[in-house]
Coordinates of C-alpha atoms and ligand atoms in Angstrom, one line a residue:
M1 CA -77.2 -146.0 -81.2
E2 CA -79.3 -145.1 -84.1
Q3 CA -79.9 -141.4 -83.4
N4 CA -83.4 -140.5 -82.3
I5 CA -84.9 -143.8 -83.2
T6 CA -87.7 -144.9 -80.8
D7 CA -87.6 -148.2 -79.0
Q8 CA -90.7 -149.2 -81.0
E9 CA -88.8 -148.6 -84.2
L10 CA -85.9 -150.6 -82.9
Q11 CA -88.2 -153.5 -81.9
K12 CA -89.6 -153.4 -85.4
K13 CA -86.1 -153.6 -87.0
A14 CA -85.4 -156.5 -84.7
E15 CA -88.6 -158.2 -85.8
T16 CA -87.9 -157.7 -89.5
L17 CA -84.4 -159.2 -89.0
L18 CA -85.7 -162.1 -86.9
K19 CA -88.1 -163.1 -89.7
K20 CA -85.2 -163.6 -92.1
M21 CA -83.2 -165.8 -89.7
T22 CA -82.9 -169.6 -89.9
L23 CA -83.1 -171.7 -86.8
D24 CA -79.3 -172.2 -87.0
Q25 CA -78.7 -168.4 -87.2
K26 CA -81.1 -167.9 -84.2
I27 CA -79.4 -170.4 -82.0
G28 CA -76.0 -169.1 -83.1
Q29 CA -77.0 -165.6 -81.8
M30 CA -77.8 -167.2 -78.4
T31 CA -74.3 -168.7 -78.1
Q32 CA -71.4 -167.0 -76.4
T33 CA -68.0 -168.8 -76.6
E34 CA -64.6 -168.2 -75.1
R35 CA -62.0 -166.7 -77.5
M36 CA -59.6 -169.6 -77.1
S37 CA -62.2 -172.1 -78.4
I38 CA -63.3 -170.4 -81.6
T39 CA -61.9 -168.9 -84.8
P40 CA -63.4 -166.1 -86.8
A41 CA -64.2 -168.5 -89.5
E42 CA -66.2 -170.6 -87.0
V43 CA -68.0 -167.5 -85.8
K44 CA -69.3 -167.0 -89.3
E45 CA -70.0 -170.7 -90.0
F46 CA -72.0 -171.1 -86.8
H47 CA -73.5 -167.5 -86.7
I48 CA -72.1 -167.0 -83.2
G49 CA -73.6 -163.9 -81.5
S50 CA -70.8 -163.2 -78.9
V51 CA -67.3 -164.1 -77.9
L52 CA -65.8 -163.4 -74.4
S53 CA -62.5 -163.3 -72.6
G54 CA -62.7 -165.3 -69.4
G55 CA -60.6 -163.7 -66.6
G56 CA -57.0 -163.4 -67.8
S57 CA -57.7 -164.7 -71.3
C58 CA -55.8 -162.1 -73.3
P59 CA -54.6 -162.0 -77.0
G60 CA -51.1 -161.6 -78.2
E61 CA -48.9 -159.4 -76.0
N62 CA -52.0 -158.3 -74.1
R63 CA -51.8 -154.7 -75.4
P64 CA -54.8 -152.7 -76.7
K65 CA -53.7 -153.3 -80.3
D66 CA -53.8 -157.1 -79.8
W67 CA -57.3 -156.8 -78.5
V68 CA -58.5 -154.5 -81.3
D69 CA -57.0 -156.8 -83.9
M70 CA -58.6 -159.9 -82.2
N71 CA -62.1 -158.4 -82.1
D72 CA -61.8 -156.9 -85.5
A73 CA -61.3 -160.3 -86.9
Y74 CA -64.3 -161.8 -85.1
W75 CA -66.5 -158.8 -86.0
A76 CA -65.5 -158.8 -89.7
A77 CA -66.3 -162.6 -89.9
S78 CA -69.7 -162.0 -88.3
M79 CA -70.5 -159.3 -90.9
E80 CA -69.5 -161.4 -94.0
A81 CA -72.9 -162.0 -95.4
D82 CA -73.4 -164.8 -97.9
E83 CA -76.2 -167.2 -98.9
N84 CA -75.9 -169.0 -95.6
H85 CA -74.9 -166.2 -93.2
L86 CA -76.7 -163.0 -92.3
A87 CA -74.6 -160.0 -91.3
I88 CA -75.3 -159.5 -87.6
P89 CA -72.4 -157.9 -85.7
L90 CA -70.8 -159.9 -83.0
I91 CA -70.5 -158.3 -79.5
Y92 CA -67.4 -159.0 -77.4
G93 CA -67.7 -159.3 -73.6
V94 CA -65.1 -159.0 -70.9
D95 CA -64.8 -158.6 -67.1
A96 CA -63.7 -155.0 -66.8
I97 CA -64.8 -154.8 -63.2
H98 CA -62.3 -152.4 -61.7
G99 CA -61.0 -150.8 -64.8
H100 CA -60.1 -152.8 -67.9
N101 CA -58.3 -155.1 -65.5
N102 CA -57.1 -157.9 -67.9
V103 CA -55.0 -155.6 -70.1
I104 CA -51.4 -154.6 -69.3
G105 CA -51.1 -150.9 -68.8
A106 CA -54.8 -150.3 -67.9
T107 CA -55.9 -148.0 -65.2
I108 CA -56.8 -150.3 -62.3
F109 CA -59.4 -148.9 -59.8
P110 CA -60.0 -149.9 -56.3
H111 CA -62.2 -153.0 -56.0
N112 CA -65.8 -152.4 -55.1
I113 CA -65.4 -152.9 -51.4
G114 CA -63.1 -149.8 -51.2
L115 CA -65.4 -147.8 -53.5
G116 CA -68.2 -148.6 -51.1
A117 CA -66.3 -146.9 -48.3
A118 CA -65.9 -143.8 -50.4
N119 CA -69.7 -143.5 -50.6
D120 CA -69.5 -141.2 -53.6
P121 CA -72.0 -142.0 -56.4
E122 CA -70.7 -139.1 -58.6
L123 CA -67.2 -140.7 -58.5
L124 CA -68.6 -144.0 -59.5
E125 CA -70.1 -142.5 -62.7
R126 CA -66.7 -141.0 -63.5
I127 CA -65.0 -144.3 -62.9
A128 CA -67.4 -146.0 -65.2
K129 CA -66.8 -143.4 -67.9
V130 CA -63.0 -143.9 -67.7
T131 CA -63.4 -147.6 -67.7
A132 CA -65.7 -147.4 -70.8
R133 CA -63.0 -145.4 -72.6
E134 CA -60.3 -148.0 -71.8
I135 CA -62.6 -150.8 -72.9
L136 CA -63.3 -149.0 -76.2
A137 CA -59.6 -148.4 -76.7
T138 CA -59.3 -152.2 -77.0
G139 CA -62.1 -152.5 -79.5
V140 CA -64.4 -154.3 -77.0
E141 CA -68.1 -153.3 -76.6
W142 CA -69.4 -155.0 -73.4
T143 CA -68.4 -155.4 -69.8
F144 CA -69.8 -157.8 -67.2
A145 CA -70.1 -155.0 -64.7
P146 CA -71.2 -153.6 -62.3
T147 CA -71.6 -156.3 -59.7
L148 CA -74.6 -155.6 -57.5
A149 CA -73.9 -158.3 -54.9
V150 CA -74.8 -157.4 -51.3
A151 CA -72.2 -159.5 -49.5
R152 CA -73.6 -160.7 -46.2
N153 CA -70.7 -163.0 -45.1
N154 CA -67.1 -162.0 -45.7
Q155 CA -66.0 -165.6 -45.8
W156 CA -67.1 -165.3 -49.4
G157 CA -64.2 -165.1 -51.8
R158 CA -66.0 -162.4 -53.9
T159 CA -66.7 -160.0 -50.9
Y160 CA -64.4 -157.5 -52.5
E161 CA -66.6 -157.4 -55.6
S162 CA -69.4 -156.1 -53.4
Y163 CA -69.8 -152.3 -52.6
S164 CA -71.5 -153.1 -49.2
E165 CA -73.2 -155.6 -46.9
D166 CA -76.2 -153.3 -47.1
P167 CA -78.3 -152.4 -50.2
E168 CA -78.3 -148.6 -49.6
I169 CA -74.8 -147.8 -51.1
V170 CA -75.2 -150.5 -53.7
Q171 CA -78.5 -148.9 -54.8
S172 CA -76.9 -145.4 -54.9
Y173 CA -74.2 -146.7 -57.2
A174 CA -76.0 -149.0 -59.5
G175 CA -77.7 -146.5 -61.8
R176 CA -74.8 -144.1 -61.8
F177 CA -72.3 -146.8 -62.9
V178 CA -74.6 -148.0 -65.6
K179 CA -75.0 -144.4 -66.8
G180 CA -71.3 -144.0 -66.9
L181 CA -70.9 -147.1 -69.0
Q182 CA -73.9 -146.8 -71.3
G183 CA -74.5 -143.1 -71.3
D184 CA -76.4 -142.0 -74.4
M185 CA -75.4 -145.1 -76.3
G186 CA -73.1 -142.9 -78.4
V187 CA -69.5 -143.4 -79.5
D188 CA -68.2 -143.2 -75.8
S189 CA -70.5 -146.0 -74.6
V190 CA -70.2 -149.7 -73.9
V191 CA -72.9 -152.1 -72.9
G192 CA -73.2 -152.8 -69.2
C193 CA -74.2 -156.0 -67.4
V194 CA -75.5 -156.1 -63.9
K195 CA -74.8 -159.3 -61.9
H196 CA -75.3 -161.8 -60.5
W197 CA -79.1 -162.2 -60.6
V198 CA -79.9 -162.9 -57.8
G199 CA -78.8 -163.2 -54.2
D200 CA -75.1 -164.0 -55.0
G201 CA -73.9 -162.3 -51.8
G202 CA -76.3 -164.0 -49.5
T203 CA -75.2 -167.7 -49.5
T204 CA -75.0 -169.7 -46.3
Y205 CA -71.5 -169.4 -44.8
G206 CA -70.7 -167.2 -47.8
I207 CA -70.0 -170.3 -49.9
D208 CA -69.3 -169.2 -53.5
Q209 CA -72.1 -170.5 -55.8
G210 CA -73.8 -171.8 -52.7
D211 CA -77.4 -171.6 -51.5
T212 CA -79.1 -168.3 -50.5
R213 CA -82.0 -168.9 -48.2
G214 CA -84.8 -166.7 -46.9
N215 CA -88.2 -165.3 -47.8
D216 CA -89.3 -163.2 -50.7
E217 CA -89.3 -160.0 -48.6
E218 CA -85.6 -160.4 -47.7
L219 CA -84.7 -161.3 -51.2
S220 CA -86.4 -158.2 -52.5
R221 CA -85.2 -155.8 -49.8
I222 CA -81.6 -156.9 -49.7
H223 CA -80.7 -158.5 -53.1
I224 CA -83.1 -157.3 -55.7
A225 CA -83.4 -153.6 -54.5
P226 CA -80.0 -152.6 -56.1
Y227 CA -81.2 -153.7 -59.5
Y228 CA -84.1 -151.2 -59.6
P229 CA -82.0 -148.1 -60.4
A230 CA -79.9 -150.0 -62.9
L231 CA -83.0 -151.2 -64.8
A232 CA -84.4 -147.7 -64.6
E233 CA -81.2 -146.5 -66.2
G234 CA -81.8 -149.0 -69.0
V235 CA -79.0 -151.5 -68.4
L236 CA -79.0 -153.7 -71.4
T237 CA -77.9 -157.1 -70.0
V238 CA -78.2 -159.1 -66.8
M239 CA -76.1 -162.1 -65.8
A240 CA -77.7 -165.0 -64.0
S241 CA -76.1 -166.1 -60.8
F242 CA -74.5 -169.5 -59.9
N243 CA -76.1 -169.5 -56.5
S244 CA -79.4 -171.2 -55.6
W245 CA -82.4 -169.5 -54.0
N246 CA -83.8 -171.8 -51.3
G247 CA -82.2 -174.8 -53.0
D248 CA -83.2 -174.0 -56.6
K249 CA -80.4 -172.9 -59.0
C250 CA -80.9 -169.4 -60.4
H251 CA -79.9 -170.6 -63.8
G252 CA -83.0 -172.7 -64.0
H253 CA -85.3 -170.4 -62.0
R254 CA -88.2 -169.5 -64.3
Y255 CA -89.9 -167.4 -61.5
L256 CA -86.8 -165.2 -60.9
L257 CA -85.6 -165.0 -64.5
T258 CA -88.9 -164.6 -66.3
D259 CA -91.7 -163.8 -64.0
V260 CA -89.8 -161.3 -61.8
L261 CA -87.0 -159.9 -64.0
K262 CA -88.7 -159.9 -67.4
N263 CA -92.3 -159.6 -66.6
E264 CA -92.7 -157.8 -63.3
L265 CA -89.7 -155.5 -63.7
E266 CA -90.2 -155.2 -67.4
F267 CA -86.5 -155.9 -68.3
E268 CA -86.2 -155.5 -72.1
G269 CA -82.6 -156.5 -72.6
F270 CA -81.2 -160.0 -72.5
I271 CA -80.1 -162.4 -69.7
I272 CA -76.8 -164.1 -70.1
S273 CA -75.8 -167.2 -68.2
D274 CA -72.6 -167.2 -66.1
W275 CA -69.6 -169.3 -67.1
D276 CA -71.0 -172.8 -67.9
G277 CA -73.6 -171.9 -65.2
I278 CA -76.2 -174.1 -66.8
D279 CA -74.1 -177.2 -66.3
Y280 CA -75.1 -177.5 -62.7
L281 CA -78.8 -177.9 -63.3
S282 CA -78.5 -181.5 -64.3
E283 CA -76.1 -184.4 -64.9
S284 CA -77.5 -184.4 -68.4
Y285 CA -76.2 -181.4 -70.4
Y286 CA -79.1 -181.9 -72.8
E287 CA -81.6 -181.5 -70.0
A288 CA -79.7 -178.5 -68.6
V289 CA -79.8 -176.7 -72.0
G290 CA -83.6 -177.2 -72.3
W291 CA -84.3 -176.3 -68.6
S292 CA -82.3 -173.1 -68.6
T293 CA -83.7 -171.9 -72.0
N294 CA -87.3 -172.4 -70.9
A295 CA -86.5 -170.7 -67.6
G296 CA -85.5 -167.5 -69.4
I297 CA -81.8 -167.5 -70.2
D298 CA -81.3 -165.8 -73.6
M299 CA -77.6 -166.0 -74.3
F300 CA -75.4 -168.8 -73.1
M301 CA -71.8 -168.4 -71.9
V302 CA -70.7 -171.9 -72.8
S303 CA -66.9 -171.5 -72.7
D304 CA -65.7 -174.3 -74.9
K305 CA -68.5 -176.8 -75.5
W306 CA -70.5 -174.5 -77.8
R307 CA -70.9 -177.1 -80.6
E308 CA -72.6 -179.5 -78.1
F309 CA -74.8 -176.6 -76.8
I310 CA -75.9 -175.7 -80.3
A311 CA -76.8 -179.3 -81.2
H312 CA -78.8 -179.8 -77.9
L313 CA -80.7 -176.6 -78.3
K314 CA -81.6 -177.4 -81.9
S315 CA -82.8 -180.9 -80.9
H316 CA -85.0 -179.3 -78.2
V317 CA -86.6 -177.1 -80.7
Q318 CA -87.1 -179.9 -83.2
N319 CA -88.5 -182.2 -80.4
G320 CA -90.8 -179.4 -79.3
T321 CA -89.4 -179.4 -75.7
V322 CA -88.3 -175.7 -76.3
P323 CA -90.9 -173.8 -78.1
I324 CA -89.7 -171.6 -81.1
E325 CA -91.5 -168.7 -79.4
R326 CA -88.9 -168.9 -76.6
I327 CA -86.1 -168.9 -79.1
D328 CA -87.6 -166.0 -80.9
D329 CA -88.0 -164.1 -77.6
A330 CA -84.3 -164.6 -76.8
V331 CA -83.1 -163.6 -80.2
R332 CA -85.4 -160.6 -80.4
R333 CA -83.9 -159.4 -77.1
I334 CA -80.3 -159.9 -78.3
L335 CA -81.0 -158.1 -81.6
Y336 CA -82.7 -155.3 -79.7
V337 CA -79.6 -154.8 -77.5
K338 CA -77.3 -154.8 -80.5
L339 CA -79.6 -152.3 -82.3
K340 CA -80.1 -150.1 -79.2
Y341 CA -76.3 -150.0 -78.8
G342 CA -75.9 -149.0 -82.4
L343 CA -73.7 -152.0 -83.2
F344 CA -75.1 -152.3 -86.7
E345 CA -74.0 -148.8 -87.5
K346 CA -70.6 -148.9 -85.9
P347 CA -67.5 -149.2 -88.1
R348 CA -65.4 -152.3 -87.6
P349 CA -63.4 -152.3 -84.3
A350 CA -60.1 -151.3 -86.1
D351 CA -61.8 -148.2 -87.5
R352 CA -63.6 -146.9 -84.4
Y353 CA -62.7 -143.5 -82.8
W354 CA -61.5 -144.8 -79.4
S355 CA -59.7 -147.9 -80.7
N356 CA -56.0 -147.8 -79.7
H357 CA -56.6 -144.3 -78.3
D358 CA -53.7 -142.9 -76.3
S359 CA -55.9 -142.1 -73.3
F360 CA -55.6 -145.7 -72.4
G361 CA -53.8 -145.8 -69.0
S362 CA -53.3 -142.0 -69.3
K363 CA -52.3 -139.8 -66.4
E364 CA -55.7 -138.2 -66.5
H365 CA -57.3 -141.6 -66.1
R366 CA -54.9 -142.5 -63.3
E367 CA -55.8 -139.3 -61.4
V368 CA -59.4 -140.5 -61.2
A369 CA -58.1 -143.8 -59.8
R370 CA -55.8 -142.0 -57.3
E371 CA -58.7 -139.9 -56.1
S372 CA -60.7 -143.1 -55.7
V373 CA -57.9 -144.6 -53.6
R374 CA -57.8 -141.5 -51.3
K375 CA -61.6 -141.6 -50.8
S376 CA -61.7 -145.3 -50.1
L377 CA -59.2 -145.4 -47.2
V378 CA -60.7 -145.9 -43.7
L379 CA -58.8 -144.8 -40.6
L380 CA -59.6 -147.2 -37.8
K381 CA -57.1 -146.1 -35.2
N382 CA -54.8 -143.1 -34.7
E383 CA -53.1 -143.2 -31.3
N384 CA -51.6 -139.8 -30.2
D385 CA -52.4 -138.5 -33.7
I386 CA -49.3 -140.2 -35.1
L387 CA -50.9 -139.6 -38.5
P388 CA -50.5 -137.5 -40.6
L389 CA -46.8 -138.4 -40.9
K390 CA -44.1 -135.7 -41.5
K391 CA -42.5 -136.1 -45.0
N392 CA -39.0 -135.8 -43.6
A393 CA -39.5 -138.4 -41.0
R394 CA -37.1 -141.4 -41.0
I395 CA -39.6 -144.0 -42.0
L396 CA -39.1 -147.8 -42.2
V397 CA -41.5 -149.3 -44.7
A398 CA -42.1 -153.1 -44.4
G399 CA -44.7 -155.8 -45.2
K400 CA -45.2 -158.1 -48.1
N401 CA -47.8 -155.8 -49.6
A402 CA -45.7 -152.6 -49.5
D403 CA -44.1 -152.9 -52.9
D404 CA -46.3 -155.3 -54.9
C405 CA -48.7 -153.7 -57.4
G406 CA -50.2 -157.1 -58.0
H407 CA -51.1 -157.7 -54.4
Q408 CA -52.7 -154.2 -54.1
C409 CA -54.8 -154.8 -57.2
G410 CA -56.1 -158.2 -56.1
G411 CA -58.0 -160.8 -58.1
F412 CA -59.3 -160.2 -61.7
T413 CA -56.1 -158.3 -62.6
V414 CA -54.1 -159.4 -65.6
A415 CA -54.9 -163.0 -64.5
W416 CA -58.1 -164.4 -63.2
Q417 CA -56.6 -165.0 -59.7
G418 CA -54.5 -161.8 -59.9
V419 CA -50.7 -161.7 -59.8
S420 CA -47.7 -160.9 -57.6
D421 CA -45.7 -158.1 -59.1
S422 CA -43.2 -157.4 -56.4
K423 CA -40.3 -155.2 -57.4
T424 CA -38.5 -156.0 -54.2
I425 CA -38.9 -159.6 -53.1
G426 CA -36.4 -161.2 -55.4
R427 CA -33.7 -158.5 -55.0
E428 CA -34.3 -157.9 -51.3
F429 CA -33.9 -161.5 -50.2
I430 CA -31.0 -162.4 -52.4
E431 CA -29.1 -159.5 -50.7
S432 CA -30.4 -160.0 -47.1
G433 CA -30.8 -163.7 -47.3
V434 CA -34.0 -163.4 -45.2
S435 CA -36.4 -166.1 -46.3
F436 CA -39.9 -164.5 -46.4
D437 CA -42.5 -166.9 -45.3
Y438 CA -45.7 -165.7 -47.0
G439 CA -47.8 -168.5 -45.5
S440 CA -49.7 -171.0 -47.7
A441 CA -52.2 -168.5 -49.2
N442 CA -49.6 -166.8 -51.3
A443 CA -48.1 -169.9 -52.9
A444 CA -50.7 -169.9 -55.7
V445 CA -50.1 -166.4 -56.9
Q446 CA -48.5 -166.2 -60.3
K447 CA -46.0 -163.6 -61.4
G448 CA -47.4 -160.8 -63.5
T449 CA -46.9 -157.2 -64.6
I450 CA -49.0 -154.3 -63.5
E451 CA -47.6 -151.5 -65.7
G452 CA -48.0 -147.8 -65.2
G453 CA -49.1 -147.6 -61.6
T454 CA -47.3 -147.1 -58.3
S455 CA -46.9 -149.4 -55.4
I456 CA -47.7 -148.1 -51.9
W457 CA -43.9 -148.0 -51.2
E458 CA -43.2 -146.0 -54.4
G459 CA -45.9 -143.5 -53.4
I460 CA -44.3 -143.1 -50.0
K461 CA -40.7 -142.9 -51.4
A462 CA -41.8 -140.1 -53.8
V463 CA -42.7 -137.7 -51.0
A464 CA -40.6 -139.0 -48.1
P465 CA -36.8 -138.8 -48.9
N466 CA -35.8 -140.5 -45.6
A467 CA -38.0 -143.6 -46.1
V468 CA -36.3 -147.0 -46.6
L469 CA -37.8 -150.4 -47.5
N470 CA -37.2 -153.6 -45.6
L471 CA -40.0 -156.1 -46.1
D472 CA -39.7 -158.1 -42.9
G473 CA -38.7 -155.1 -40.7
S474 CA -35.6 -156.9 -39.5
V475 CA -33.3 -153.8 -39.9
A476 CA -35.4 -151.7 -37.5
D477 CA -33.2 -149.5 -35.3
S478 CA -34.6 -146.8 -33.0
D479 CA -31.5 -144.7 -33.7
E480 CA -32.3 -144.7 -37.4
H481 CA -36.0 -144.9 -37.7
D482 CA -38.8 -142.7 -36.2
V483 CA -41.8 -144.7 -37.4
G484 CA -42.7 -147.8 -39.3
I485 CA -45.3 -148.3 -42.0
V486 CA -46.1 -151.9 -42.4
V487 CA -48.3 -152.9 -45.3
V488 CA -49.9 -156.3 -44.6
G489 CA -52.9 -158.4 -45.6
E490 CA -54.1 -160.8 -48.2
T491 CA -52.6 -162.0 -51.5
P492 CA -54.8 -162.0 -54.6
Y493 CA -57.6 -164.5 -55.1
A494 CA -60.9 -164.7 -57.1
E495 CA -64.2 -166.4 -56.7
G496 CA -64.3 -169.7 -54.8
L497 CA -60.6 -169.8 -54.4
G498 CA -61.0 -166.8 -52.1
D499 CA -63.5 -168.5 -49.8
I500 CA -62.7 -169.0 -46.1
R501 CA -64.0 -172.4 -44.9
A502 CA -64.1 -173.4 -41.3
G503 CA -65.1 -176.7 -39.8
D504 CA -66.9 -179.2 -42.0
N505 CA -67.2 -176.6 -44.8
T506 CA -63.6 -177.2 -45.8
I507 CA -64.5 -178.0 -49.4
V508 CA -65.8 -175.3 -51.8
E509 CA -67.9 -176.7 -54.6
M510 CA -67.9 -174.9 -57.8
G511 CA -71.6 -174.8 -58.8
S512 CA -73.6 -177.4 -57.1
M513 CA -73.9 -180.4 -54.9
I514 CA -74.7 -182.6 -57.9
K515 CA -72.4 -185.5 -57.7
G516 CA -69.8 -185.7 -60.4
L517 CA -70.2 -182.0 -61.2
M518 CA -68.5 -180.9 -58.1
K519 CA -65.1 -179.3 -58.7
V520 CA -63.4 -179.2 -55.3
L521 CA -61.5 -176.0 -54.6
A522 CA -59.0 -175.5 -51.8
P523 CA -60.2 -172.5 -49.9
Y524 CA -58.0 -169.4 -49.2
G525 CA -57.9 -170.3 -45.6
H526 CA -59.9 -171.8 -42.7
S527 CA -60.4 -168.6 -40.6
L528 CA -60.7 -164.9 -41.1
I529 CA -57.9 -164.3 -38.4
L530 CA -55.2 -162.4 -40.2
N531 CA -52.5 -163.8 -37.9
E532 CA -53.5 -167.3 -38.9
L533 CA -53.8 -166.5 -42.6
H534 CA -50.5 -164.5 -42.7
P535 CA -48.4 -164.8 -39.6
E536 CA -45.6 -163.0 -41.4
D537 CA -47.5 -159.8 -41.0
L538 CA -47.5 -159.6 -37.2
R539 CA -43.8 -160.8 -37.3
A540 CA -42.9 -157.8 -39.5
I541 CA -44.9 -155.4 -37.2
K542 CA -43.3 -156.8 -34.1
N543 CA -39.8 -156.7 -35.6
I544 CA -40.3 -152.9 -35.5
T545 CA -42.4 -152.3 -32.4
D546 CA -40.0 -154.5 -30.3
K547 CA -37.4 -151.9 -31.0
G548 CA -39.6 -149.2 -29.5
I549 CA -40.6 -147.8 -32.9
P550 CA -44.3 -147.0 -33.4
V551 CA -46.0 -148.6 -36.4
V552 CA -48.7 -147.5 -38.8
V553 CA -50.4 -150.6 -40.2
V554 CA -51.9 -150.5 -43.7
L555 CA -54.1 -153.5 -44.4
V556 CA -54.5 -154.5 -48.1
S557 CA -57.3 -157.0 -48.2
G558 CA -60.5 -158.0 -50.1
R559 CA -62.6 -158.0 -46.9
T560 CA -62.6 -157.1 -43.2
L561 CA -60.5 -159.6 -41.2
I562 CA -60.1 -160.5 -37.5
I563 CA -57.2 -158.1 -36.7
E564 CA -57.0 -158.1 -32.8
K565 CA -53.3 -158.7 -32.5
E566 CA -52.2 -156.5 -35.4
L567 CA -54.5 -153.7 -34.2
E568 CA -53.2 -153.9 -30.7
A569 CA -49.6 -153.7 -31.9
S570 CA -50.2 -150.7 -34.1
S571 CA -50.3 -147.0 -33.2
A572 CA -52.4 -146.3 -36.3
F573 CA -54.4 -148.7 -38.5
V574 CA -55.7 -148.0 -42.0
A575 CA -58.0 -150.2 -44.1
A576 CA -56.8 -149.7 -47.7
W577 CA -58.9 -152.6 -49.2
L578 CA -57.6 -153.5 -52.7
P579 CA -56.5 -150.0 -54.0
G580 CA -55.5 -150.9 -57.5
S581 CA -52.7 -149.5 -59.6
E582 CA -52.4 -146.1 -58.0
G583 CA -50.7 -146.8 -54.7
Q584 CA -49.7 -143.2 -54.3
G585 CA -53.2 -142.4 -53.3
V586 CA -52.3 -144.0 -50.0
S587 CA -49.4 -141.7 -49.3
D588 CA -51.5 -138.7 -50.3
V589 CA -53.5 -139.3 -47.1
L590 CA -50.8 -140.8 -44.8
F591 CA -48.9 -137.5 -45.1
G592 CA -52.0 -135.3 -44.8
D593 CA -52.1 -133.9 -48.4
S594 CA -55.7 -135.2 -48.2
D595 CA -57.9 -136.1 -45.2
F596 CA -59.5 -139.5 -44.6
Q597 CA -63.1 -139.6 -45.8
G598 CA -63.8 -143.3 -46.1
K599 CA -66.4 -144.9 -43.8
L600 CA -66.9 -148.6 -43.4
S601 CA -69.5 -150.1 -45.8
F602 CA -69.0 -153.4 -44.1
T603 CA -69.3 -154.1 -40.4
W604 CA -65.8 -155.0 -38.9
Q605 CA -66.3 -158.1 -36.8
K606 CA -64.4 -158.6 -33.6
K607 CA -64.2 -162.3 -33.1
V608 CA -64.3 -165.4 -35.3
G609 CA -67.8 -166.7 -36.0
E610 CA -69.5 -163.3 -35.4
N611 CA -71.4 -161.8 -38.3
F612 CA -73.1 -158.7 -37.2
L613 CA -74.7 -156.8 -40.0
R614 CA -76.1 -153.2 -40.2
G615 CA -79.6 -153.1 -38.7
D616 CA -79.2 -156.1 -36.5
E617 CA -80.9 -155.7 -33.1
H618 CA -77.9 -157.2 -31.3
Y619 CA -74.9 -155.5 -32.8
E620 CA -71.5 -155.5 -31.1
P621 CA -68.8 -155.4 -33.7
L622 CA -65.2 -154.2 -33.4
F623 CA -66.0 -151.2 -35.7
P624 CA -69.6 -150.5 -36.8
Y625 CA -70.9 -149.9 -40.3
G626 CA -70.2 -146.2 -41.1
Y627 CA -67.2 -146.0 -38.8
G628 CA -64.1 -144.0 -39.9
L629 CA -61.8 -141.4 -38.3
S630 CA -60.3 -138.4 -39.9
Y631 CA -57.7 -135.7 -39.2
N632 CA -60.4 -133.0 -39.1
K633 CA -62.2 -134.1 -36.0
Q634 CA -65.3 -132.3 -37.1
V635 CA -65.9 -134.7 -40.0
Ligands
GLC1 C1 -67.1 -165.9 -63.8 C2 -67.9 -165.0 -62.9 C3 -68.6 -163.9 -63.6 C4 -67.8 -163.5 -64.8 C5 -67.8 -164.7 -65.8 C6 -66.9 -164.4 -67.1 O1 -67.2 -167.3 -63.3 O2 -68.8 -165.6 -62.0 O3 -68.7 -162.8 -62.7 O4 -68.4 -162.4 -65.5 O5 -67.3 -165.9 -65.2 O6 -65.6 -164.3 -66.7

């Protein structure tokens, strides 16, 4: 940031620059494209304002240096002034939503659902600071985080990106996380982006990109409330949401984008669309471009059809269907954000202080993530105080999620849909010949590498010398094993591919009901019943309990599930959510080095079809919001 310069002076600088810009340069600034669809030379030729990495879109070997070199080339091209091109620095955006999760070797934090259970705003600010450092190590300036969704139905495939079903915890985190990212706009800062505006977590049946219905009071109290502290903290960008509000798409919603966010809440930064989010406004792309621009979108994430976008927007201005004043407002906001962030004064990415810094994925950073894991765990059952376990106990560790850092990280990790990074499955089943039936949900998960972390098994093995691993529990023997730890749950997914669809909602539409624009996605499953989604889990538990050996179940999942059978079969039950790369945080608590502190930030439903939420008059869940046991009974 330009030191000690007032906002008024920044606005004046923006105005001065705006006056020098041609229509092509203005529209270029409003365009964000995906890295795979544009070269540095085209960034200069078309005056592009921003480039992004979609989930899992990674340069070269996907190491910090590859990212720095990539953005350095884009940034340099954007700054190569000539008679046709004004030097306005490009800003690079990425989904660093639980650490810099695309990049191999990054510190991967628990997804938001686990952080909600920690209920620790000060921790969230530290997580944001570490994440900002790791983003800067790759020469990137902007993350599309934090998500402020208040997820009201855990059939939604993005439930894990939400801190809570209730706005209270989300509100307490929003400002702190933005502060951790943006800080004083100095050399340690990145630009934040709160999303998705607005009501993304409230759609009917939890359909991703579906329709959120209700009255203005409910929208404000539940879904807008978390944005107030973020706006007060000066968050510089807001991402529009795919969902509709009472049938009207947010990407074309002038009242929500302009009247409420920009005018009533006095937001001075810029609004970016979501990934091709304007497409679903109309079967005519030309109409969609004009509609969304006039509604208040300022920068357009148009993935690969940016040439078409630019041509349409230019036609709208020339036809008078988009007034130049609207274009100027959008560009003024974008320039203000880049000036406020000090982007004009920064050296090129390759020459910046944090670029390629060796703190990326460092032990110090990972300790913050390990602490986050410990604080996120929720103890739901502890029969006969079987926990904490003794470190010299003869422990049989089983379950498909016991030794797979990919599964414990979940979606938006290395790949958009996440990865499977089992260090055991291949070797284990070649030797034992046991065929491991993951169930259908796992079939889609690609192989990947989560470097630098520890699986839950590795964390256990590090402190319990008599622990052995056998994923399906078939070697259980009461003469050899005192207790089982079975790590079960979901395999990675992201967005609509994580939706659960029952009955006639078996098809998830990406975006809209508009015919021809509907991309059909197979859902993750058709019920929230764990034993239906993943029958292999109860089999592994029973393989051990049938031999008279008590079992501690650890559930790795992006949401609460219907766990009646698994809970009944267990002696103890721990919700670990999606803990990220530092699986050893789980063993820290299982063996009593730390106590449980996590409390549910989501209601745990008992039966299929129930959706009790905090504050409901009639409220009879399996475990209520705020529930969580601990070793120290007083807590
Ligand atoms: C996705 C998500 C959004 C993300 C964007 C860029 O579709 O909805 O959260 O920031 O595209 O990857």
